[in-house]
mmCIF file with all atom_site columns, C-alpha atoms in Angstrom:
data_model
loop_
_atom_site.group_PDB
_atom_site.id
_atom_site.type_symbol
_atom_site.label_atom_id
_atom_site.label_alt_id
_atom_site.label_comp_id
_atom_site.label_asym_id
_atom_site.label_entity_id
_atom_site.label_seq_id
_atom_site.pdbx_PDB_ins_code
_atom_site.Cartn_x
_atom_site.Cartn_y
_atom_site.Cartn_z
_atom_site.occupancy
_atom_site.B_iso_or_equiv
_atom_site.pdbx_formal_charge
_atom_site.auth_seq_id
_atom_site.auth_comp_id
_atom_site.auth_asym_id
_atom_site.auth_atom_id
_atom_site.pdbx_PDB_model_num
ATOM 1   C CA . ASN A 1 1   ? 104.302 -153.771 96.841  1.00 0.00 ? 1   ASN A CA 1
ATOM 2   C CA . ALA A 1 2   ? 102.928 -150.789 94.869  1.00 0.00 ? 2   ALA A CA 1
ATOM 3   C CA . GLY A 1 3   ? 105.551 -148.242 96.012  1.00 0.00 ? 3   GLY A CA 1
ATOM 4   C CA . VAL A 1 4   ? 104.417 -144.786 94.879  1.00 0.00 ? 4   VAL A CA 1
ATOM 5   C CA . THR A 1 5   ? 101.080 -144.557 93.067  1.00 0.00 ? 5   THR A CA 1
ATOM 6   C CA . GLN A 1 6   ? 99.999  -141.475 91.126  1.00 0.00 ? 6   GLN A CA 1
ATOM 7   C CA . THR A 1 7   ? 96.586  -140.700 89.654  1.00 0.00 ? 7   THR A CA 1
ATOM 8   C CA . PRO A 1 8   ? 95.569  -139.809 87.048  1.00 0.00 ? 8   PRO A CA 1
ATOM 9   C CA . LYS A 1 9   ? 98.187  -140.939 84.530  1.00 0.00 ? 9   LYS A CA 1
ATOM 10  C CA . PHE A 1 10  ? 96.918  -138.547 81.860  1.00 0.00 ? 10  PHE A CA 1
ATOM 11  C CA . GLN A 1 11  ? 94.799  -135.416 82.018  1.00 0.00 ? 11  GLN A CA 1
ATOM 12  C CA . VAL A 1 12  ? 93.813  -132.682 79.583  1.00 0.00 ? 12  VAL A CA 1
ATOM 13  C CA . LEU A 1 13  ? 92.580  -129.381 80.979  1.00 0.00 ? 13  LEU A CA 1
ATOM 14  C CA . LYS A 1 14  ? 91.441  -126.089 79.554  1.00 0.00 ? 14  LYS A CA 1
ATOM 15  C CA . THR A 1 15  ? 93.083  -122.884 80.728  1.00 0.00 ? 15  THR A CA 1
ATOM 16  C CA . GLY A 1 16  ? 91.548  -121.777 84.009  1.00 0.00 ? 16  GLY A CA 1
ATOM 17  C CA . GLN A 1 17  ? 90.293  -125.193 85.090  1.00 0.00 ? 17  GLN A CA 1
ATOM 18  C CA . SER A 1 18  ? 91.409  -126.724 88.358  1.00 0.00 ? 18  SER A CA 1
ATOM 19  C CA . MET A 1 19  ? 92.497  -130.211 89.209  1.00 0.00 ? 19  MET A CA 1
ATOM 20  C CA . THR A 1 20  ? 94.281  -132.270 91.846  1.00 0.00 ? 20  THR A CA 1
ATOM 21  C CA . LEU A 1 21  ? 96.992  -134.839 91.271  1.00 0.00 ? 21  LEU A CA 1
ATOM 22  C CA . GLN A 1 22  ? 96.943  -137.588 93.855  1.00 0.00 ? 22  GLN A CA 1
ATOM 23  C CA . CYS A 1 23  ? 99.928  -139.453 95.230  1.00 0.00 ? 23  CYS A CA 1
ATOM 24  C CA . ALA A 1 24  ? 100.116 -142.273 97.764  1.00 0.00 ? 24  ALA A CA 1
ATOM 25  C CA . GLN A 1 25  ? 103.042 -144.346 99.051  1.00 0.00 ? 25  GLN A CA 1
ATOM 26  C CA . ASP A 1 26  ? 102.937 -147.588 100.986 1.00 0.00 ? 26  ASP A CA 1
ATOM 27  C CA . MET A 1 27  ? 106.559 -147.674 102.216 1.00 0.00 ? 27  MET A CA 1
ATOM 28  C CA . ASN A 1 28  ? 105.977 -145.746 105.448 1.00 0.00 ? 28  ASN A CA 1
ATOM 29  C CA . HIS A 1 29  ? 108.273 -142.973 104.203 1.00 0.00 ? 29  HIS A CA 1
ATOM 30  C CA . ASN A 1 30  ? 108.452 -139.695 106.083 1.00 0.00 ? 30  ASN A CA 1
ATOM 31  C CA . SER A 1 31  ? 109.147 -137.375 103.165 1.00 0.00 ? 31  SER A CA 1
ATOM 32  C CA . MET A 1 32  ? 107.257 -136.794 99.941  1.00 0.00 ? 32  MET A CA 1
ATOM 33  C CA . TYR A 1 33  ? 107.944 -134.588 96.928  1.00 0.00 ? 33  TYR A CA 1
ATOM 34  C CA . TRP A 1 34  ? 106.381 -133.239 93.760  1.00 0.00 ? 34  TRP A CA 1
ATOM 35  C CA . TYR A 1 35  ? 108.603 -132.599 90.738  1.00 0.00 ? 35  TYR A CA 1
ATOM 36  C CA . ARG A 1 36  ? 107.804 -131.483 87.226  1.00 0.00 ? 36  ARG A CA 1
ATOM 37  C CA . GLN A 1 37  ? 109.758 -132.688 84.204  1.00 0.00 ? 37  GLN A CA 1
ATOM 38  C CA . ASP A 1 38  ? 110.059 -130.588 81.076  1.00 0.00 ? 38  ASP A CA 1
ATOM 39  C CA . PRO A 1 39  ? 112.203 -131.270 77.989  1.00 0.00 ? 39  PRO A CA 1
ATOM 40  C CA . GLY A 1 40  ? 115.745 -130.030 78.484  1.00 0.00 ? 40  GLY A CA 1
ATOM 41  C CA . MET A 1 41  ? 114.999 -128.843 82.032  1.00 0.00 ? 41  MET A CA 1
ATOM 42  C CA . GLY A 1 42  ? 115.391 -132.041 84.005  1.00 0.00 ? 42  GLY A CA 1
ATOM 43  C CA . LEU A 1 43  ? 113.356 -132.382 87.182  1.00 0.00 ? 43  LEU A CA 1
ATOM 44  C CA . ARG A 1 44  ? 112.429 -129.298 89.135  1.00 0.00 ? 44  ARG A CA 1
ATOM 45  C CA . LEU A 1 45  ? 111.065 -129.449 92.655  1.00 0.00 ? 45  LEU A CA 1
ATOM 46  C CA . ILE A 1 46  ? 107.627 -127.882 93.116  1.00 0.00 ? 46  ILE A CA 1
ATOM 47  C CA . TYR A 1 47  ? 106.863 -128.640 96.768  1.00 0.00 ? 47  TYR A CA 1
ATOM 48  C CA . TYR A 1 48  ? 107.968 -131.124 99.352  1.00 0.00 ? 48  TYR A CA 1
ATOM 49  C CA . SER A 1 49  ? 106.839 -132.411 102.719 1.00 0.00 ? 49  SER A CA 1
ATOM 50  C CA . ALA A 1 50  ? 109.601 -133.423 105.119 1.00 0.00 ? 50  ALA A CA 1
ATOM 51  C CA . SER A 1 51  ? 107.132 -135.097 107.446 1.00 0.00 ? 51  SER A CA 1
ATOM 52  C CA . GLU A 1 52  ? 103.411 -135.404 108.069 1.00 0.00 ? 52  GLU A CA 1
ATOM 53  C CA . GLY A 1 53  ? 101.980 -131.977 108.823 1.00 0.00 ? 53  GLY A CA 1
ATOM 54  C CA . THR A 1 54  ? 104.670 -129.918 107.097 1.00 0.00 ? 54  THR A CA 1
ATOM 55  C CA . THR A 1 55  ? 105.034 -128.622 103.554 1.00 0.00 ? 55  THR A CA 1
ATOM 56  C CA . ASP A 1 56  ? 107.614 -126.322 101.956 1.00 0.00 ? 56  ASP A CA 1
ATOM 57  C CA . LYS A 1 57  ? 108.129 -124.617 98.635  1.00 0.00 ? 57  LYS A CA 1
ATOM 58  C CA . GLY A 1 58  ? 110.649 -125.899 96.164  1.00 0.00 ? 58  GLY A CA 1
ATOM 59  C CA . GLU A 1 59  ? 112.184 -124.262 93.116  1.00 0.00 ? 59  GLU A CA 1
ATOM 60  C CA . VAL A 1 60  ? 108.980 -123.658 91.100  1.00 0.00 ? 60  VAL A CA 1
ATOM 61  C CA . PRO A 1 61  ? 105.959 -123.404 93.472  1.00 0.00 ? 61  PRO A CA 1
ATOM 62  C CA . ASN A 1 62  ? 103.982 -120.639 91.745  1.00 0.00 ? 62  ASN A CA 1
ATOM 63  C CA . GLY A 1 63  ? 100.544 -121.745 90.570  1.00 0.00 ? 63  GLY A CA 1
ATOM 64  C CA . TYR A 1 64  ? 100.478 -124.842 92.771  1.00 0.00 ? 64  TYR A CA 1
ATOM 65  C CA . ASN A 1 65  ? 99.270  -125.838 96.216  1.00 0.00 ? 65  ASN A CA 1
ATOM 66  C CA . VAL A 1 66  ? 99.856  -129.042 98.137  1.00 0.00 ? 66  VAL A CA 1
ATOM 67  C CA . SER A 1 67  ? 98.287  -130.984 100.973 1.00 0.00 ? 67  SER A CA 1
ATOM 68  C CA . ARG A 1 68  ? 99.949  -133.661 103.070 1.00 0.00 ? 68  ARG A CA 1
ATOM 69  C CA . LEU A 1 69  ? 96.738  -135.435 103.952 1.00 0.00 ? 69  LEU A CA 1
ATOM 70  C CA . ASN A 1 70  ? 98.408  -138.078 106.127 1.00 0.00 ? 70  ASN A CA 1
ATOM 71  C CA . LYS A 1 71  ? 101.695 -139.962 106.136 1.00 0.00 ? 71  LYS A CA 1
ATOM 72  C CA . ARG A 1 72  ? 100.755 -141.879 102.990 1.00 0.00 ? 72  ARG A CA 1
ATOM 73  C CA . GLU A 1 73  ? 99.222  -139.189 100.790 1.00 0.00 ? 73  GLU A CA 1
ATOM 74  C CA . PHE A 1 74  ? 100.506 -135.967 99.239  1.00 0.00 ? 74  PHE A CA 1
ATOM 75  C CA . SER A 1 75  ? 98.347  -134.151 96.702  1.00 0.00 ? 75  SER A CA 1
ATOM 76  C CA . LEU A 1 76  ? 99.210  -131.379 94.239  1.00 0.00 ? 76  LEU A CA 1
ATOM 77  C CA . ARG A 1 77  ? 96.530  -128.893 93.211  1.00 0.00 ? 77  ARG A CA 1
ATOM 78  C CA . LEU A 1 78  ? 96.380  -126.535 90.265  1.00 0.00 ? 78  LEU A CA 1
ATOM 79  C CA . GLU A 1 79  ? 93.769  -123.903 91.098  1.00 0.00 ? 79  GLU A CA 1
ATOM 80  C CA . SER A 1 80  ? 93.699  -122.190 87.693  1.00 0.00 ? 80  SER A CA 1
ATOM 81  C CA . ALA A 1 81  ? 95.654  -124.140 85.109  1.00 0.00 ? 81  ALA A CA 1
ATOM 82  C CA . ALA A 1 82  ? 97.830  -122.338 82.558  1.00 0.00 ? 82  ALA A CA 1
ATOM 83  C CA . PRO A 1 83  ? 99.491  -123.667 79.377  1.00 0.00 ? 83  PRO A CA 1
ATOM 84  C CA . SER A 1 84  ? 102.887 -123.196 81.089  1.00 0.00 ? 84  SER A CA 1
ATOM 85  C CA . GLN A 1 85  ? 101.860 -125.961 83.484  1.00 0.00 ? 85  GLN A CA 1
ATOM 86  C CA . THR A 1 86  ? 101.775 -128.522 80.686  1.00 0.00 ? 86  THR A CA 1
ATOM 87  C CA . SER A 1 87  ? 104.306 -131.043 81.924  1.00 0.00 ? 87  SER A CA 1
ATOM 88  C CA . VAL A 1 88  ? 104.913 -134.489 83.335  1.00 0.00 ? 88  VAL A CA 1
ATOM 89  C CA . TYR A 1 89  ? 104.524 -134.508 87.100  1.00 0.00 ? 89  TYR A CA 1
ATOM 90  C CA . PHE A 1 90  ? 106.324 -136.962 89.340  1.00 0.00 ? 90  PHE A CA 1
ATOM 91  C CA . CYS A 1 91  ? 105.629 -137.723 92.948  1.00 0.00 ? 91  CYS A CA 1
ATOM 92  C CA . ALA A 1 92  ? 108.411 -139.251 95.021  1.00 0.00 ? 92  ALA A CA 1
ATOM 93  C CA . SER A 1 93  ? 108.963 -140.358 98.588  1.00 0.00 ? 93  SER A CA 1
ATOM 94  C CA . SER A 1 94  ? 111.937 -141.091 100.806 1.00 0.00 ? 94  SER A CA 1
ATOM 95  C CA . ASP A 1 95  ? 112.749 -142.322 104.272 1.00 0.00 ? 95  ASP A CA 1
ATOM 96  C CA . LEU A 1 96  ? 114.602 -139.171 105.290 1.00 0.00 ? 96  LEU A CA 1
ATOM 97  C CA . GLY A 1 97  ? 113.070 -136.053 106.745 1.00 0.00 ? 97  GLY A CA 1
ATOM 98  C CA . GLY A 1 98  ? 115.355 -133.118 107.327 1.00 0.00 ? 98  GLY A CA 1
ATOM 99  C CA . GLY A 1 99  ? 118.517 -133.042 109.412 1.00 0.00 ? 99  GLY A CA 1
ATOM 100 C CA . GLY A 1 100 ? 120.804 -133.425 106.436 1.00 0.00 ? 100 GLY A CA 1
ATOM 101 C CA . SER A 1 101 ? 122.245 -136.680 107.708 1.00 0.00 ? 101 SER A CA 1
ATOM 102 C CA . GLY A 1 102 ? 122.441 -139.697 105.503 1.00 0.00 ? 102 GLY A CA 1
ATOM 103 C CA . ALA A 1 103 ? 121.743 -140.082 101.825 1.00 0.00 ? 103 ALA A CA 1
ATOM 104 C CA . ASN A 1 104 ? 118.270 -139.314 100.564 1.00 0.00 ? 104 ASN A CA 1
ATOM 105 C CA . VAL A 1 105 ? 117.244 -141.942 98.010  1.00 0.00 ? 105 VAL A CA 1
ATOM 106 C CA . LEU A 1 106 ? 113.947 -141.161 96.314  1.00 0.00 ? 106 LEU A CA 1
ATOM 107 C CA . THR A 1 107 ? 111.364 -143.653 95.077  1.00 0.00 ? 107 THR A CA 1
ATOM 108 C CA . PHE A 1 108 ? 109.347 -142.254 92.174  1.00 0.00 ? 108 PHE A CA 1
ATOM 109 C CA . GLY A 1 109 ? 105.870 -142.834 90.856  1.00 0.00 ? 109 GLY A CA 1
ATOM 110 C CA . ALA A 1 110 ? 105.227 -143.514 87.177  1.00 0.00 ? 110 ALA A CA 1
ATOM 111 C CA . GLY A 1 111 ? 104.246 -139.917 86.429  1.00 0.00 ? 111 GLY A CA 1
ATOM 112 C CA . SER A 1 112 ? 101.156 -137.934 85.461  1.00 0.00 ? 112 SER A CA 1
ATOM 113 C CA . ARG A 1 113 ? 101.132 -136.289 82.051  1.00 0.00 ? 113 ARG A CA 1
ATOM 114 C CA . LEU A 1 114 ? 99.155  -133.043 82.110  1.00 0.00 ? 114 LEU A CA 1
ATOM 115 C CA . THR A 1 115 ? 98.241  -130.983 79.062  1.00 0.00 ? 115 THR A CA 1
ATOM 116 C CA . VAL A 1 116 ? 96.691  -127.533 79.455  1.00 0.00 ? 116 VAL A CA 1
ATOM 117 C CA . LEU A 1 117 ? 95.049  -126.141 76.325  1.00 0.00 ? 117 LEU A CA 1
ATOM 118 C CA . ALA B 2 1   ? 123.245 -124.405 97.294  1.00 0.00 ? 1   ALA B CA 1
ATOM 119 C CA . GLN B 2 2   ? 124.245 -127.413 95.253  1.00 0.00 ? 2   GLN B CA 1
ATOM 120 C CA . SER B 2 3   ? 123.986 -127.652 91.488  1.00 0.00 ? 3   SER B CA 1
ATOM 121 C CA . VAL B 2 4   ? 124.490 -130.339 88.854  1.00 0.00 ? 4   VAL B CA 1
ATOM 122 C CA . THR B 2 5   ? 125.655 -130.063 85.260  1.00 0.00 ? 5   THR B CA 1
ATOM 123 C CA . GLN B 2 6   ? 125.247 -132.884 82.802  1.00 0.00 ? 6   GLN B CA 1
ATOM 124 C CA . LEU B 2 7   ? 127.512 -131.958 79.957  1.00 0.00 ? 7   LEU B CA 1
ATOM 125 C CA . ASP B 2 8   ? 125.781 -133.887 77.183  1.00 0.00 ? 8   ASP B CA 1
ATOM 126 C CA . SER B 2 9   ? 122.085 -133.699 76.422  1.00 0.00 ? 9   SER B CA 1
ATOM 127 C CA . GLN B 2 10  ? 122.258 -136.658 74.044  1.00 0.00 ? 10  GLN B CA 1
ATOM 128 C CA . VAL B 2 11  ? 124.780 -139.472 73.586  1.00 0.00 ? 11  VAL B CA 1
ATOM 129 C CA . PRO B 2 12  ? 124.377 -141.790 70.592  1.00 0.00 ? 12  PRO B CA 1
ATOM 130 C CA . VAL B 2 13  ? 126.382 -145.003 70.657  1.00 0.00 ? 13  VAL B CA 1
ATOM 131 C CA . PHE B 2 14  ? 126.438 -148.355 68.885  1.00 0.00 ? 14  PHE B CA 1
ATOM 132 C CA . GLU B 2 15  ? 125.514 -151.548 70.675  1.00 0.00 ? 15  GLU B CA 1
ATOM 133 C CA . GLU B 2 16  ? 128.430 -153.247 72.510  1.00 0.00 ? 16  GLU B CA 1
ATOM 134 C CA . ALA B 2 17  ? 130.465 -150.012 72.489  1.00 0.00 ? 17  ALA B CA 1
ATOM 135 C CA . PRO B 2 18  ? 131.582 -148.380 75.768  1.00 0.00 ? 18  PRO B CA 1
ATOM 136 C CA . VAL B 2 19  ? 129.860 -145.235 76.988  1.00 0.00 ? 19  VAL B CA 1
ATOM 137 C CA . GLU B 2 20  ? 130.539 -142.450 79.470  1.00 0.00 ? 20  GLU B CA 1
ATOM 138 C CA . LEU B 2 21  ? 127.883 -139.978 80.630  1.00 0.00 ? 21  LEU B CA 1
ATOM 139 C CA . ARG B 2 22  ? 129.398 -136.940 82.280  1.00 0.00 ? 22  ARG B CA 1
ATOM 140 C CA . CYS B 2 23  ? 128.245 -135.176 85.436  1.00 0.00 ? 23  CYS B CA 1
ATOM 141 C CA . ASN B 2 24  ? 129.793 -132.316 87.368  1.00 0.00 ? 24  ASN B CA 1
ATOM 142 C CA . TYR B 2 25  ? 128.483 -130.822 90.577  1.00 0.00 ? 25  TYR B CA 1
ATOM 143 C CA . SER B 2 26  ? 129.101 -127.877 92.841  1.00 0.00 ? 26  SER B CA 1
ATOM 144 C CA . SER B 2 27  ? 128.588 -127.752 96.577  1.00 0.00 ? 27  SER B CA 1
ATOM 145 C CA . SER B 2 28  ? 130.200 -126.131 99.585  1.00 0.00 ? 28  SER B CA 1
ATOM 146 C CA . VAL B 2 29  ? 129.732 -129.126 101.877 1.00 0.00 ? 29  VAL B CA 1
ATOM 147 C CA . SER B 2 30  ? 130.105 -132.889 101.655 1.00 0.00 ? 30  SER B CA 1
ATOM 148 C CA . VAL B 2 31  ? 127.870 -134.503 99.071  1.00 0.00 ? 31  VAL B CA 1
ATOM 149 C CA . TYR B 2 32  ? 125.990 -137.643 98.227  1.00 0.00 ? 32  TYR B CA 1
ATOM 150 C CA . LEU B 2 33  ? 125.776 -138.414 94.519  1.00 0.00 ? 33  LEU B CA 1
ATOM 151 C CA . PHE B 2 34  ? 123.278 -140.436 92.549  1.00 0.00 ? 34  PHE B CA 1
ATOM 152 C CA . TRP B 2 35  ? 122.490 -141.629 89.056  1.00 0.00 ? 35  TRP B CA 1
ATOM 153 C CA . TYR B 2 36  ? 118.878 -142.370 88.202  1.00 0.00 ? 36  TYR B CA 1
ATOM 154 C CA . VAL B 2 37  ? 117.574 -143.967 84.994  1.00 0.00 ? 37  VAL B CA 1
ATOM 155 C CA . GLN B 2 38  ? 114.235 -143.292 83.333  1.00 0.00 ? 38  GLN B CA 1
ATOM 156 C CA . TYR B 2 39  ? 113.058 -145.775 80.723  1.00 0.00 ? 39  TYR B CA 1
ATOM 157 C CA . PRO B 2 40  ? 110.464 -144.543 78.210  1.00 0.00 ? 40  PRO B CA 1
ATOM 158 C CA . ASN B 2 41  ? 107.127 -143.687 79.809  1.00 0.00 ? 41  ASN B CA 1
ATOM 159 C CA . GLN B 2 42  ? 108.275 -144.695 83.285  1.00 0.00 ? 42  GLN B CA 1
ATOM 160 C CA . GLY B 2 43  ? 109.334 -142.995 86.470  1.00 0.00 ? 43  GLY B CA 1
ATOM 161 C CA . LEU B 2 44  ? 112.934 -142.675 87.626  1.00 0.00 ? 44  LEU B CA 1
ATOM 162 C CA . GLN B 2 45  ? 114.702 -145.505 89.383  1.00 0.00 ? 45  GLN B CA 1
ATOM 163 C CA . LEU B 2 46  ? 118.007 -145.521 91.237  1.00 0.00 ? 46  LEU B CA 1
ATOM 164 C CA . LEU B 2 47  ? 120.951 -146.814 89.230  1.00 0.00 ? 47  LEU B CA 1
ATOM 165 C CA . LEU B 2 48  ? 123.698 -146.269 91.800  1.00 0.00 ? 48  LEU B CA 1
ATOM 166 C CA . LYS B 2 49  ? 124.777 -143.966 94.598  1.00 0.00 ? 49  LYS B CA 1
ATOM 167 C CA . TYR B 2 50  ? 127.954 -142.673 96.217  1.00 0.00 ? 50  TYR B CA 1
ATOM 168 C CA . LEU B 2 51  ? 127.765 -142.086 99.959  1.00 0.00 ? 51  LEU B CA 1
ATOM 169 C CA . SER B 2 52  ? 131.351 -142.438 101.195 1.00 0.00 ? 52  SER B CA 1
ATOM 170 C CA . GLY B 2 53  ? 134.321 -144.772 101.017 1.00 0.00 ? 53  GLY B CA 1
ATOM 171 C CA . SER B 2 54  ? 135.457 -146.255 97.720  1.00 0.00 ? 54  SER B CA 1
ATOM 172 C CA . THR B 2 55  ? 135.252 -143.735 94.923  1.00 0.00 ? 55  THR B CA 1
ATOM 173 C CA . LEU B 2 56  ? 134.263 -146.408 92.389  1.00 0.00 ? 56  LEU B CA 1
ATOM 174 C CA . VAL B 2 57  ? 130.637 -147.336 92.773  1.00 0.00 ? 57  VAL B CA 1
ATOM 175 C CA . LYS B 2 58  ? 128.931 -150.219 91.003  1.00 0.00 ? 58  LYS B CA 1
ATOM 176 C CA . GLY B 2 59  ? 125.237 -150.194 90.183  1.00 0.00 ? 59  GLY B CA 1
ATOM 177 C CA . ILE B 2 60  ? 122.618 -152.253 88.430  1.00 0.00 ? 60  ILE B CA 1
ATOM 178 C CA . ASN B 2 61  ? 122.797 -153.425 84.829  1.00 0.00 ? 61  ASN B CA 1
ATOM 179 C CA . GLY B 2 62  ? 126.618 -153.282 84.670  1.00 0.00 ? 62  GLY B CA 1
ATOM 180 C CA . PHE B 2 63  ? 126.908 -149.527 85.198  1.00 0.00 ? 63  PHE B CA 1
ATOM 181 C CA . GLU B 2 64  ? 129.544 -147.941 87.415  1.00 0.00 ? 64  GLU B CA 1
ATOM 182 C CA . ALA B 2 65  ? 130.516 -144.402 88.364  1.00 0.00 ? 65  ALA B CA 1
ATOM 183 C CA . GLU B 2 66  ? 133.608 -142.800 89.818  1.00 0.00 ? 66  GLU B CA 1
ATOM 184 C CA . PHE B 2 67  ? 133.550 -139.977 92.347  1.00 0.00 ? 67  PHE B CA 1
ATOM 185 C CA . ASN B 2 68  ? 136.359 -137.492 91.772  1.00 0.00 ? 68  ASN B CA 1
ATOM 186 C CA . LYS B 2 69  ? 136.406 -134.868 94.489  1.00 0.00 ? 69  LYS B CA 1
ATOM 187 C CA . SER B 2 70  ? 139.148 -132.719 92.974  1.00 0.00 ? 70  SER B CA 1
ATOM 188 C CA . GLN B 2 71  ? 137.329 -132.582 89.637  1.00 0.00 ? 71  GLN B CA 1
ATOM 189 C CA . THR B 2 72  ? 133.886 -132.387 91.319  1.00 0.00 ? 72  THR B CA 1
ATOM 190 C CA . SER B 2 73  ? 132.708 -135.066 88.923  1.00 0.00 ? 73  SER B CA 1
ATOM 191 C CA . PHE B 2 74  ? 130.672 -138.267 89.040  1.00 0.00 ? 74  PHE B CA 1
ATOM 192 C CA . HIS B 2 75  ? 130.788 -139.746 85.546  1.00 0.00 ? 75  HIS B CA 1
ATOM 193 C CA . LEU B 2 76  ? 128.764 -142.837 84.672  1.00 0.00 ? 76  LEU B CA 1
ATOM 194 C CA . ARG B 2 77  ? 130.321 -145.611 82.580  1.00 0.00 ? 77  ARG B CA 1
ATOM 195 C CA . LYS B 2 78  ? 129.456 -148.926 81.027  1.00 0.00 ? 78  LYS B CA 1
ATOM 196 C CA . PRO B 2 79  ? 132.002 -151.006 79.096  1.00 0.00 ? 79  PRO B CA 1
ATOM 197 C CA . SER B 2 80  ? 129.498 -152.509 76.647  1.00 0.00 ? 80  SER B CA 1
ATOM 198 C CA . VAL B 2 81  ? 125.970 -151.135 76.130  1.00 0.00 ? 81  VAL B CA 1
ATOM 199 C CA . HIS B 2 82  ? 122.844 -152.950 75.020  1.00 0.00 ? 82  HIS B CA 1
ATOM 200 C CA . ILE B 2 83  ? 119.828 -151.729 73.087  1.00 0.00 ? 83  ILE B CA 1
ATOM 201 C CA . SER B 2 84  ? 117.866 -151.995 76.347  1.00 0.00 ? 84  SER B CA 1
ATOM 202 C CA . ASP B 2 85  ? 120.086 -149.305 77.916  1.00 0.00 ? 85  ASP B CA 1
ATOM 203 C CA . THR B 2 86  ? 118.374 -146.689 75.755  1.00 0.00 ? 86  THR B CA 1
ATOM 204 C CA . ALA B 2 87  ? 116.908 -144.315 78.333  1.00 0.00 ? 87  ALA B CA 1
ATOM 205 C CA . GLU B 2 88  ? 117.237 -140.920 80.008  1.00 0.00 ? 88  GLU B CA 1
ATOM 206 C CA . TYR B 2 89  ? 119.897 -140.725 82.711  1.00 0.00 ? 89  TYR B CA 1
ATOM 207 C CA . PHE B 2 90  ? 119.851 -138.163 85.506  1.00 0.00 ? 90  PHE B CA 1
ATOM 208 C CA . CYS B 2 91  ? 122.665 -137.229 87.831  1.00 0.00 ? 91  CYS B CA 1
ATOM 209 C CA . ALA B 2 92  ? 121.634 -135.869 91.230  1.00 0.00 ? 92  ALA B CA 1
ATOM 210 C CA . VAL B 2 93  ? 123.366 -134.456 94.309  1.00 0.00 ? 93  VAL B CA 1
ATOM 211 C CA . SER B 2 94  ? 122.272 -133.952 97.871  1.00 0.00 ? 94  SER B CA 1
ATOM 212 C CA . GLU B 2 95  ? 124.315 -132.534 100.686 1.00 0.00 ? 95  GLU B CA 1
ATOM 213 C CA . GLY B 2 96  ? 125.531 -133.933 103.957 1.00 0.00 ? 96  GLY B CA 1
ATOM 214 C CA . SER B 2 97  ? 125.287 -132.378 107.373 1.00 0.00 ? 97  SER B CA 1
ATOM 215 C CA . GLY B 2 98  ? 124.748 -128.635 107.183 1.00 0.00 ? 98  GLY B CA 1
ATOM 216 C CA . GLY B 2 99  ? 123.402 -128.695 103.656 1.00 0.00 ? 99  GLY B CA 1
ATOM 217 C CA . SER B 2 100 ? 120.228 -129.485 101.765 1.00 0.00 ? 100 SER B CA 1
ATOM 218 C CA . TYR B 2 101 ? 119.161 -133.115 101.927 1.00 0.00 ? 101 TYR B CA 1
ATOM 219 C CA . ILE B 2 102 ? 116.809 -132.668 98.984  1.00 0.00 ? 102 ILE B CA 1
ATOM 220 C CA . PRO B 2 103 ? 118.382 -133.908 95.738  1.00 0.00 ? 103 PRO B CA 1
ATOM 221 C CA . THR B 2 104 ? 119.027 -131.480 92.923  1.00 0.00 ? 104 THR B CA 1
ATOM 222 C CA . PHE B 2 105 ? 118.836 -133.085 89.505  1.00 0.00 ? 105 PHE B CA 1
ATOM 223 C CA . GLY B 2 106 ? 120.728 -132.381 86.335  1.00 0.00 ? 106 GLY B CA 1
ATOM 224 C CA . ARG B 2 107 ? 118.942 -131.786 83.055  1.00 0.00 ? 107 ARG B CA 1
ATOM 225 C CA . GLY B 2 108 ? 119.386 -135.363 81.941  1.00 0.00 ? 108 GLY B CA 1
ATOM 226 C CA . THR B 2 109 ? 121.325 -137.184 79.217  1.00 0.00 ? 109 THR B CA 1
ATOM 227 C CA . SER B 2 110 ? 119.500 -139.194 76.620  1.00 0.00 ? 110 SER B CA 1
ATOM 228 C CA . LEU B 2 111 ? 121.460 -142.358 75.826  1.00 0.00 ? 111 LEU B CA 1
ATOM 229 C CA . ILE B 2 112 ? 120.523 -143.732 72.422  1.00 0.00 ? 112 ILE B CA 1
ATOM 230 C CA . VAL B 2 113 ? 121.918 -147.159 71.587  1.00 0.00 ? 113 VAL B CA 1
ATOM 231 C CA . HIS B 2 114 ? 121.914 -148.082 67.908  1.00 0.00 ? 114 HIS B CA 1
ATOM 232 C CA . PRO B 2 115 ? 122.085 -151.669 66.621  1.00 0.00 ? 115 PRO B CA 1
#
């Protein structure tokens, strides 16, 4: 039972380069999320997908794009990386998609540490 | 929109001492409250959650939290900490019907347990 798997675990980019962070979950969850974690800032939501075929912006979407490829996979793309995007990125999933009913417990991946020079 | 404030960015404590990590929230609707723990170089994992009912919630590893609606607080406590409890702790809130189901996280409290 892998849960939420993120790749790569570490990546170093130069300013202006592009890359995609991959995320896959094997729990048949409807919803998936991308957060970034910065010192003293906690976790901030970048994008989320309430269900397959839908994506929505979170608190800090600028500079990122996402694709919900299928129910299992949710990728995060940086088209032109900037030093401000140096961060640890977490993918998460949950078994709740919209409606606001019930508690939304997230399962997190181990994180992807990205450095932009 | 909901928000979460964790009042302490760092809490140092000696092993076997009690600890309290403070969390306050704001929301205009009913809430669900969570504490997550992040051990070094790992992702977050659920420690405990409050959905409804008893205001005292017990979680893993001997932690518990108390929901106080009048104080809009959800403080995390442990009567006797171990070195292995050294980690980052995040309080989170999501809203019930009519609100946002997506959790908002606090900035985190670093618990440092000294021998």
